[in-house]
Short mmCIF file of C-alpha atoms and ligand atoms in Angstrom, two decimals:
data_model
loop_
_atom_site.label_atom_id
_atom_site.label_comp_id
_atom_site.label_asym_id
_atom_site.label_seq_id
_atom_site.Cartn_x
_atom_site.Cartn_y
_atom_site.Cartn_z
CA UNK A 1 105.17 115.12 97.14
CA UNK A 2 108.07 112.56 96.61
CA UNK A 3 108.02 111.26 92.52
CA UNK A 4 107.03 108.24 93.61
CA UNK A 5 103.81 109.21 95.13
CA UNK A 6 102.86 111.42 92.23
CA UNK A 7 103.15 108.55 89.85
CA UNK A 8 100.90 106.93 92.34
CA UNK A 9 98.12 109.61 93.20
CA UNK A 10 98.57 111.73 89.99
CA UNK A 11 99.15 108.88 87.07
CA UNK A 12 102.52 110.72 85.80
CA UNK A 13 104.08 109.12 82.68
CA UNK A 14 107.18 111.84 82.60
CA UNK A 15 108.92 111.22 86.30
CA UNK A 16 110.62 107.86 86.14
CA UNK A 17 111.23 107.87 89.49
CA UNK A 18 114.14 104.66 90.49
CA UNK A 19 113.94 102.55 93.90
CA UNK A 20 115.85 99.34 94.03
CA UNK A 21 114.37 96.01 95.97
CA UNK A 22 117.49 94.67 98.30
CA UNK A 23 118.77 98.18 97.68
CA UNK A 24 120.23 98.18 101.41
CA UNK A 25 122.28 94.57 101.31
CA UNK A 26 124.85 92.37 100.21
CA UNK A 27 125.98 94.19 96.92
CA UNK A 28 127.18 97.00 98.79
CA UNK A 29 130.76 96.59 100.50
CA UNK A 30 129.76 99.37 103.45
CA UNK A 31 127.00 96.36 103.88
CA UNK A 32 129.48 93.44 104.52
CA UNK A 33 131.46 95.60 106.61
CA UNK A 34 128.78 96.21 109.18
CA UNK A 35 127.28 92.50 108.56
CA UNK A 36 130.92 91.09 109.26
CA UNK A 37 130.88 92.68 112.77
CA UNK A 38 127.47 91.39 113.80
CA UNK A 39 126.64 87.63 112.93
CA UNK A 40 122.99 87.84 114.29
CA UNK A 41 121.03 88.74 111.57
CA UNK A 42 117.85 89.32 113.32
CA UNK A 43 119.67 91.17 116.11
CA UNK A 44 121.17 93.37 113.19
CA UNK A 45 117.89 94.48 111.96
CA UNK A 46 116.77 95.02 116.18
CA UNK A 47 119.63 97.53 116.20
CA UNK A 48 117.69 100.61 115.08
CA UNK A 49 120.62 102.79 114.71
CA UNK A 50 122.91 100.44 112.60
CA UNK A 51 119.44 99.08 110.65
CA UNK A 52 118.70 102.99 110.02
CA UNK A 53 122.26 103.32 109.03
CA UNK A 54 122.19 100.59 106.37
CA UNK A 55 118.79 101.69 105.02
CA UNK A 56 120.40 104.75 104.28
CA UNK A 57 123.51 103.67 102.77
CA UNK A 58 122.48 102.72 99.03
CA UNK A 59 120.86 106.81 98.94
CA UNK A 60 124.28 107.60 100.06
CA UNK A 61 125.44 106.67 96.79
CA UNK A 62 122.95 106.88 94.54
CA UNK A 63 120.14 108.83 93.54
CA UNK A 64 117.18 106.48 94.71
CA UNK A 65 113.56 108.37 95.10
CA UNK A 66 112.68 105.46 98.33
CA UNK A 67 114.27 104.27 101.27
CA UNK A 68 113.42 100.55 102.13
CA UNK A 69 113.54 99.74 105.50
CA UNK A 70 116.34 97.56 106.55
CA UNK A 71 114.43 94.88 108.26
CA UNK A 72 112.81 90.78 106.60
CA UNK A 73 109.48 89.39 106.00
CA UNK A 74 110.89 86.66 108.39
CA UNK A 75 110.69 89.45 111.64
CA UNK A 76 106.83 88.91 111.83
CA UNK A 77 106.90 85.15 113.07
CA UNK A 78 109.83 86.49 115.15
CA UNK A 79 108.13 89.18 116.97
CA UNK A 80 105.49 85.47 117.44
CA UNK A 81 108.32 84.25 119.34
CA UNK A 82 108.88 81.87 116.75
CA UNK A 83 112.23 80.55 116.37
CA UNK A 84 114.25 82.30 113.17
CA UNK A 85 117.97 81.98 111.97
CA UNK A 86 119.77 82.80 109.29
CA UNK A 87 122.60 80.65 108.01
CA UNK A 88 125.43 81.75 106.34
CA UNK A 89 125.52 80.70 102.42
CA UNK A 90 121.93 78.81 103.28
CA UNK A 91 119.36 81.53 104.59
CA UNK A 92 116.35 81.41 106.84
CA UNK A 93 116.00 78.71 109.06
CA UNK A 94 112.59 78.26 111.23
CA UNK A 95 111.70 76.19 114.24
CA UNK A 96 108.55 74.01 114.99
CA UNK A 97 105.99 76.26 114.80
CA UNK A 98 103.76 76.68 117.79
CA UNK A 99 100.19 76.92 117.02
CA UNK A 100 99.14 77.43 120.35
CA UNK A 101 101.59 80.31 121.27
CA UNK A 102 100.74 82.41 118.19
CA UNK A 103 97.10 81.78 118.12
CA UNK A 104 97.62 83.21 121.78
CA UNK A 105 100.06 86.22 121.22
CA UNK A 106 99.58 89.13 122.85
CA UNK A 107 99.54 92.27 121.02
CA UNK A 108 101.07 94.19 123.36
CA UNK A 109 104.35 92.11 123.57
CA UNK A 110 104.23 91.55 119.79
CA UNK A 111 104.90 95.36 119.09
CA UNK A 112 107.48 95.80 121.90
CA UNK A 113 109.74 92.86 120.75
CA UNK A 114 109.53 94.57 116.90
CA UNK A 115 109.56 97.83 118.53
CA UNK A 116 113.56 98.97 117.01
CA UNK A 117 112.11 98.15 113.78
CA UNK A 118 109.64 101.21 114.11
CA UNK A 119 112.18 103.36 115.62
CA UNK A 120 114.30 102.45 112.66
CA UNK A 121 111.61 103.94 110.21
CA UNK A 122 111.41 107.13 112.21
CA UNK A 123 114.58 107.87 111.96
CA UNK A 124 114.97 106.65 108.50
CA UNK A 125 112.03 109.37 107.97
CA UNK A 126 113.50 112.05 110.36
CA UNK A 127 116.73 112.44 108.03
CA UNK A 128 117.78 114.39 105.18
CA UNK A 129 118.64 111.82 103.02
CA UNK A 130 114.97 111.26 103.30
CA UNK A 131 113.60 114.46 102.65
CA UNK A 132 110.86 114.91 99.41
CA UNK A 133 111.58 110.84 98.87
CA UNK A 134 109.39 107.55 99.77
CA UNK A 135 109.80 105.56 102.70
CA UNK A 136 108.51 102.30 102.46
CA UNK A 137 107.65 99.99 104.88
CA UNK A 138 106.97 96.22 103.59
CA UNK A 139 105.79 92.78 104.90
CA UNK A 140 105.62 88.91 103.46
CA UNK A 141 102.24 88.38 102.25
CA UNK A 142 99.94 85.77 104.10
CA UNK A 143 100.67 83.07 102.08
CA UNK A 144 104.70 83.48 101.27
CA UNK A 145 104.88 83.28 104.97
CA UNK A 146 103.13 80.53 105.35
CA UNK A 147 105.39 78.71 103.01
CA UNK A 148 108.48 79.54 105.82
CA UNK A 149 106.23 79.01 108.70
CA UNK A 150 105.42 75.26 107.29
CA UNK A 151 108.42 75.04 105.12
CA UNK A 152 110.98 75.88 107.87
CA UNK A 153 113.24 77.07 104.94
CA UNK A 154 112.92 78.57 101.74
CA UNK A 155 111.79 75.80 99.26
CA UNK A 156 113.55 75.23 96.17
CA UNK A 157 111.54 74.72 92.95
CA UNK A 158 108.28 73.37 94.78
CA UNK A 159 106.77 72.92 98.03
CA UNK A 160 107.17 69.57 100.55
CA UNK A 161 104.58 67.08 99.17
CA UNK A 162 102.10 66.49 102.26
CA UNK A 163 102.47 70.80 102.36
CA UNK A 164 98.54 70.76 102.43
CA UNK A 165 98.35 68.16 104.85
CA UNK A 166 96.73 69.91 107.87
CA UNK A 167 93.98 72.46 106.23
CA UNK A 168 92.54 73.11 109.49
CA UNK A 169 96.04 74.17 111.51
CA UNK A 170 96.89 76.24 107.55
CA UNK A 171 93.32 78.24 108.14
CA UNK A 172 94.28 78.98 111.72
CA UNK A 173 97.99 80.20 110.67
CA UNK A 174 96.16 82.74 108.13
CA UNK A 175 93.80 84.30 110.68
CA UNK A 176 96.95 84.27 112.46
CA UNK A 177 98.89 86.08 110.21
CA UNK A 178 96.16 88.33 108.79
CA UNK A 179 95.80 89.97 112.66
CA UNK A 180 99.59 90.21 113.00
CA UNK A 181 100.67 91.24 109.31
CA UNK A 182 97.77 94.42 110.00
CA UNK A 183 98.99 95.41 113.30
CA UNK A 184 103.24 95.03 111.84
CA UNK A 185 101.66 97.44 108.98
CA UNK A 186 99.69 99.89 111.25
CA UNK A 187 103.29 100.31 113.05
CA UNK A 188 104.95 100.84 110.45
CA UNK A 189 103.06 103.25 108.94
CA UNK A 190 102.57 104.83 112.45
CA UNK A 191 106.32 105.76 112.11
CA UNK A 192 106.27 107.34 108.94
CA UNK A 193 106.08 104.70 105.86
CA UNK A 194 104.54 106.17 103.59
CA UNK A 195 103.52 103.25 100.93
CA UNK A 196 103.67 99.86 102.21
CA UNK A 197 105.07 96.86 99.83
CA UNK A 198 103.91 93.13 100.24
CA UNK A 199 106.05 90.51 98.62
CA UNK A 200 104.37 87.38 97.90
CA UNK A 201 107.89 85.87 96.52
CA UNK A 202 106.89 82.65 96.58
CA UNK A 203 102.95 82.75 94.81
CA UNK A 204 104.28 81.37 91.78
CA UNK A 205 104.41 77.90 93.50
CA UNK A 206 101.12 77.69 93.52
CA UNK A 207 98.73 76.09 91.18
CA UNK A 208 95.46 78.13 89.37
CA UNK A 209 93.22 76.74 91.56
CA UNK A 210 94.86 77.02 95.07
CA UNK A 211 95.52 81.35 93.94
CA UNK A 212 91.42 82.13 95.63
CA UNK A 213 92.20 80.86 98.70
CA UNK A 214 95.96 81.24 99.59
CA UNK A 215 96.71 84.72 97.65
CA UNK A 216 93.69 86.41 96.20
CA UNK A 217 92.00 86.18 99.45
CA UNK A 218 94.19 87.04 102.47
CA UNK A 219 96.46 89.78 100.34
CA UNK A 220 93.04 91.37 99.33
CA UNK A 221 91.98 91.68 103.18
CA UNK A 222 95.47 93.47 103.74
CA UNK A 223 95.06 95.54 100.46
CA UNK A 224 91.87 96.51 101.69
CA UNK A 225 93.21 97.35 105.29
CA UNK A 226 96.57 99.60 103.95
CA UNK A 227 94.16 101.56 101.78
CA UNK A 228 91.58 102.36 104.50
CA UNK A 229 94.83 103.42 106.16
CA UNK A 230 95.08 106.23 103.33
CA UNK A 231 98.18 104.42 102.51
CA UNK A 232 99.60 103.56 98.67
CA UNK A 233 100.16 99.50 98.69
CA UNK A 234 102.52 97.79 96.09
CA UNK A 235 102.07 94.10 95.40
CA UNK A 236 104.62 91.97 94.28
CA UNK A 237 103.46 88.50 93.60
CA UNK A 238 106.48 87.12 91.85
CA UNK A 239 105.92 84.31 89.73
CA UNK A 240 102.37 84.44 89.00
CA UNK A 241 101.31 83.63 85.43
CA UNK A 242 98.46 85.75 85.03
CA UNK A 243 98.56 89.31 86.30
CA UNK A 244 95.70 90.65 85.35
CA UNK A 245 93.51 88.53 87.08
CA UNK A 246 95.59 88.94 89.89
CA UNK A 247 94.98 93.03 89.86
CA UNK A 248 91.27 92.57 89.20
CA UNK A 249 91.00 90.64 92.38
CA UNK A 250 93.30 92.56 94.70
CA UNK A 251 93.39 95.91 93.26
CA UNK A 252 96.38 97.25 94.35
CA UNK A 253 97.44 100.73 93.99
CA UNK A 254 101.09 99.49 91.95
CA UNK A 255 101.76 96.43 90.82
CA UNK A 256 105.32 95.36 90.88
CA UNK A 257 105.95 92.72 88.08
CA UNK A 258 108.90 89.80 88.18
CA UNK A 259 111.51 89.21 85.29
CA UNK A 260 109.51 86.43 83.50
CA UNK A 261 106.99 87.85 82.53
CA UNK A 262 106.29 89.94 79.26
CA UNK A 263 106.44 93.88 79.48
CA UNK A 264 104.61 93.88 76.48
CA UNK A 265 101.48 92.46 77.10
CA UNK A 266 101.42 93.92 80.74
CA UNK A 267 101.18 97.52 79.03
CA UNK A 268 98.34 95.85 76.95
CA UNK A 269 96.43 94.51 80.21
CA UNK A 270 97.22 96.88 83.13
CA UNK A 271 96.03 99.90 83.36
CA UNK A 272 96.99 100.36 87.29
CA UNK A 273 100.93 102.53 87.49
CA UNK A 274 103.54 99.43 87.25
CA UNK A 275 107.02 98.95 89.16
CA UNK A 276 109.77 97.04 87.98
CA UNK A 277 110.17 94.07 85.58
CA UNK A 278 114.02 94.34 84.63
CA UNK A 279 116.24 90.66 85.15
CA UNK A 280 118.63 91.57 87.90
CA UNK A 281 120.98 89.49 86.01
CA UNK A 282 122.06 92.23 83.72
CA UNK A 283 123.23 93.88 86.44
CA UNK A 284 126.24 91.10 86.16
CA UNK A 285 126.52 91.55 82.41
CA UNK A 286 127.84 94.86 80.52
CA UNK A 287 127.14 98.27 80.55
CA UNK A 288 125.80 97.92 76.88
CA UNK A 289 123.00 95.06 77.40
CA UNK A 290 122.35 97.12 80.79
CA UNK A 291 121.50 99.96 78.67
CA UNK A 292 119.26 97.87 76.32
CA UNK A 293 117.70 96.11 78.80
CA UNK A 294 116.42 99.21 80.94
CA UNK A 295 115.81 101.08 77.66
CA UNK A 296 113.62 98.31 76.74
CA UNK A 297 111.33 99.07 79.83
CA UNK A 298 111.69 102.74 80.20
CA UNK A 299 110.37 102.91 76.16
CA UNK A 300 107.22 100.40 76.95
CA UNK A 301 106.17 102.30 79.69
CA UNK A 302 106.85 105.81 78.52
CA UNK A 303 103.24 106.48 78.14
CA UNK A 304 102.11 104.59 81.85
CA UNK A 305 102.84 105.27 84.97
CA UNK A 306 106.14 103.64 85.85
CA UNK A 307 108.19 103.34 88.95
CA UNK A 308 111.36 101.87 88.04
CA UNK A 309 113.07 98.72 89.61
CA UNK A 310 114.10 95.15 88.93
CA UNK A 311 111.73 91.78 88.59
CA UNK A 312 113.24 91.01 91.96
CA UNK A 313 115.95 92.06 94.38
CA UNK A 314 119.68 93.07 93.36
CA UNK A 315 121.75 89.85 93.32
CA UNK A 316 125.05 90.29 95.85
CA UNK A 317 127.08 89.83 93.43
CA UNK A 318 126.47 92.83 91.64
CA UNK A 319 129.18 95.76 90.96
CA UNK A 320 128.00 98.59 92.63
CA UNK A 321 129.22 100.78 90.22
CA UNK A 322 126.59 99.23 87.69
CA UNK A 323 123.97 100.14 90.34
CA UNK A 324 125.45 103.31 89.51
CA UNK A 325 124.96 103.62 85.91
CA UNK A 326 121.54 102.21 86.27
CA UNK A 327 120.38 105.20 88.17
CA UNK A 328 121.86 107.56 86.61
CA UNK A 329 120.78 106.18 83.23
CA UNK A 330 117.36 106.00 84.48
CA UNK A 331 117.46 109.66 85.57
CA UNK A 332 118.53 110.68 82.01
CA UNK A 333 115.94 109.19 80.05
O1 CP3 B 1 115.03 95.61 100.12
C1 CP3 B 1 115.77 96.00 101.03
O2 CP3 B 1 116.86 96.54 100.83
C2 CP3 B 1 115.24 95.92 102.45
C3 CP3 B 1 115.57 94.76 103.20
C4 CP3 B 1 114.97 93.40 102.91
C5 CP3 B 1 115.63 92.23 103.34
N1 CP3 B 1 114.80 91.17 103.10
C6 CP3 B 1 116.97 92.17 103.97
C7 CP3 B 1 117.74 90.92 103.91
C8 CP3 B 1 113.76 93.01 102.33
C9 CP3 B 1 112.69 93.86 101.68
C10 CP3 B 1 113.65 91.60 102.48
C11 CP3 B 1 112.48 90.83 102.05
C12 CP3 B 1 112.53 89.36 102.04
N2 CP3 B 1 113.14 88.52 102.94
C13 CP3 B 1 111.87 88.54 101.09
C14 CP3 B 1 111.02 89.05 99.94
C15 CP3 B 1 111.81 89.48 98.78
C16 CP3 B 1 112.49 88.37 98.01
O3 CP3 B 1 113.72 88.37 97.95
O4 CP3 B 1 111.77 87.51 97.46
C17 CP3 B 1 112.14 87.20 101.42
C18 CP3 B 1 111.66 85.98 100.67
C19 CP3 B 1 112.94 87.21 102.60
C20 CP3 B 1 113.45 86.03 103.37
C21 CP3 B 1 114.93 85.99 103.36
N3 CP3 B 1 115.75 86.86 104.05
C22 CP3 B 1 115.78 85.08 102.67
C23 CP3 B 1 115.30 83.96 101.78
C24 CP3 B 1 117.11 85.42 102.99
C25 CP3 B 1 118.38 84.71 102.61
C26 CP3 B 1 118.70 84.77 101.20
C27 CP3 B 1 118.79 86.18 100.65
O5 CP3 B 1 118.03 86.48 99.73
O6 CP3 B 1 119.58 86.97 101.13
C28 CP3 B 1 117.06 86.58 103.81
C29 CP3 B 1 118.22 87.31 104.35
C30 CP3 B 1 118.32 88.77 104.09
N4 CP3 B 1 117.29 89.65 104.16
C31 CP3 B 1 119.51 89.48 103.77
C32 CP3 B 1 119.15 90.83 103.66
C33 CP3 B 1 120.08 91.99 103.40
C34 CP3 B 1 120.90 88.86 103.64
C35 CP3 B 1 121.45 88.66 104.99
C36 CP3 B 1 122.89 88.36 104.96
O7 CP3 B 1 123.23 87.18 104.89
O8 CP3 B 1 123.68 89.31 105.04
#
């Protein structure tokens, strides 16, 4: 059994096993080589052999216990037919959505356009670099891809003021999403991901009262659905004051906490395994407040079971060779 799965199934305090979100990306030079050559970044992640490539390419380097698939939470309302872009220096950029056409889709023709991303995961799983190690699949959770779906962008600080205007058309995108997000999971895990990760990146925009119905609610359904799946399911709902409450409701099998909040009283209030927590930003600093930084986690959680990884996604501009250090540092602990 990979570590990561034993921290998972069998509670194991001792492993410290290290996966990295955006481990396959923009930090890595071998990256912006193949990205430079192909300026479609949706068509990049439908080219199963160069998207199985760059998933592989951060275990080239370093000793990572989990390959992430190289794929985006923006391919679901793709594989809708939905209109998706990604602009240099800006990000994702969405089209009018189309009610109609999604509430319409076809199941069939859903899984056949997102078809190279499943052939990407088995082969991902098929080699070495793979063997005795985690391959996770992932999706957006309902309500983070909502936000895009509505937003047409990624918001900055808060969401568009009349955001809530249409509650009828948002309850028809969830049942929406909630039928595609379980059949992109049951693919995925069809091919050989082995613990599924949902990244609600943008729950902390919400206020206390809106959590019931926009994250509790739909993320439990897919909780619910990954686990009757036999599955392990990660949430990461970055942002989000209160975690606790958050696990009581959803019950996920890890929770994967964001760079705000306090290690400290997490230990006190979870008693599920944790992932992650560190700033990414240290990543730009020194090898010294690096050191401090991860020590500062590893030592909290030395008595817990801990996966390893940052409070959100490595930042491009990091030095690989600090990537580096943090594995192996995380090894020797
Ligand atoms: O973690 C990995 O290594 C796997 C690949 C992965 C990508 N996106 C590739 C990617 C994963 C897990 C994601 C998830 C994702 N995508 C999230 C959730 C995590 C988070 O960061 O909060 C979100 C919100 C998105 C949507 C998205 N995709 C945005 C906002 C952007 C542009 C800004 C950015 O962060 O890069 C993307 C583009 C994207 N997705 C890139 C990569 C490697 C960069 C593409 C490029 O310009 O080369």
């Amino acid at each position: 059994m990979s570590l990561i799965n034993q921290v998972i199934k069998s509670k194991k305090t001792d492993l410290n096993p290290i996966w990295i979100m955006r481990q396959a990306g923009r930090y890595l030079p071998e990256f912006r080589e193949i990205r430079k050559k192909n300026t479609d970044f949706i068509k990049l992640c439908l080219n199963y052999n160069l998207a199985t490539e760059i998933t592989l390419q951060p275990l080239k380097r370093f000793e990572l216990d989990a390959a992430i698939i190289f794929s985006d939470i923006l391919m679901l309302p793709y594989g809708l037919n939905q209109k998706v872009e990604f602009k240099k220096n800006f990000g994702p950029i969405l089209g009018k959505l189309n009610l109609q056409e999604i509430s319409n889709f076809n199941e069939k023709d859903f899984t056949k356009k997102l078809k190279p991303v499943y052939t990407a995961i088995n082969l991902v799983r098929k080699n070495d670099l793979t063997l005795n190690k985690s391959t996770i699949g992932f999706v957006g959770a309902p309500w983070t891809l909502l936000v895009y779906l509505i937003n047409r962008k990624s918001p900055k600080q808060k969401l568009i003021t009349d955001f809530f205007e249409d509650l009828h058309s948002i309850k028809k995108i969830l049942l929406v999403l909630d039928k595609f997000l379980k059949i992109h999971i049951k693919n995925q895990i069809d091919n050989g991901a082995e613990i599924i990760q949902i990244f609600d990146s943008w729950a902390g925009l919400l206020e206390k009262k809106d959590l019931p119905s926009y994250v509790y609610s739909p993320t439990l359904s897919l909780v619910e659905y990954v686990k009757s799946l036999n599955v392990p399911v990660i949430c990461f709902p970055r942002g989000i004051k209160d975690y606790k409450i958050y696990c009581d409701n959803i019950k996920p099998d890890v929770i994967c906490i964001d760079y705000e909040v306090d290690p400290i009283q997490i230990r006190k209030d979870i008693k599920i395994p944790v992932q992650g927590g560190v700033d990414p930003k240290v990543l730009l600093s020194d090898k010294e407040n690096l050191k401090k930084e991860v020590k500062k986690y590893l030592d909290i959680f030395k008595d817990h079971p801990y996966i390893f990884n940052l409070g959100h996604g490595v930042l491009p501009q990091t030095d690989p060779n600090m990537m580096d250090y943090l594995v192996k540092m995380v090894k020797d602990y």
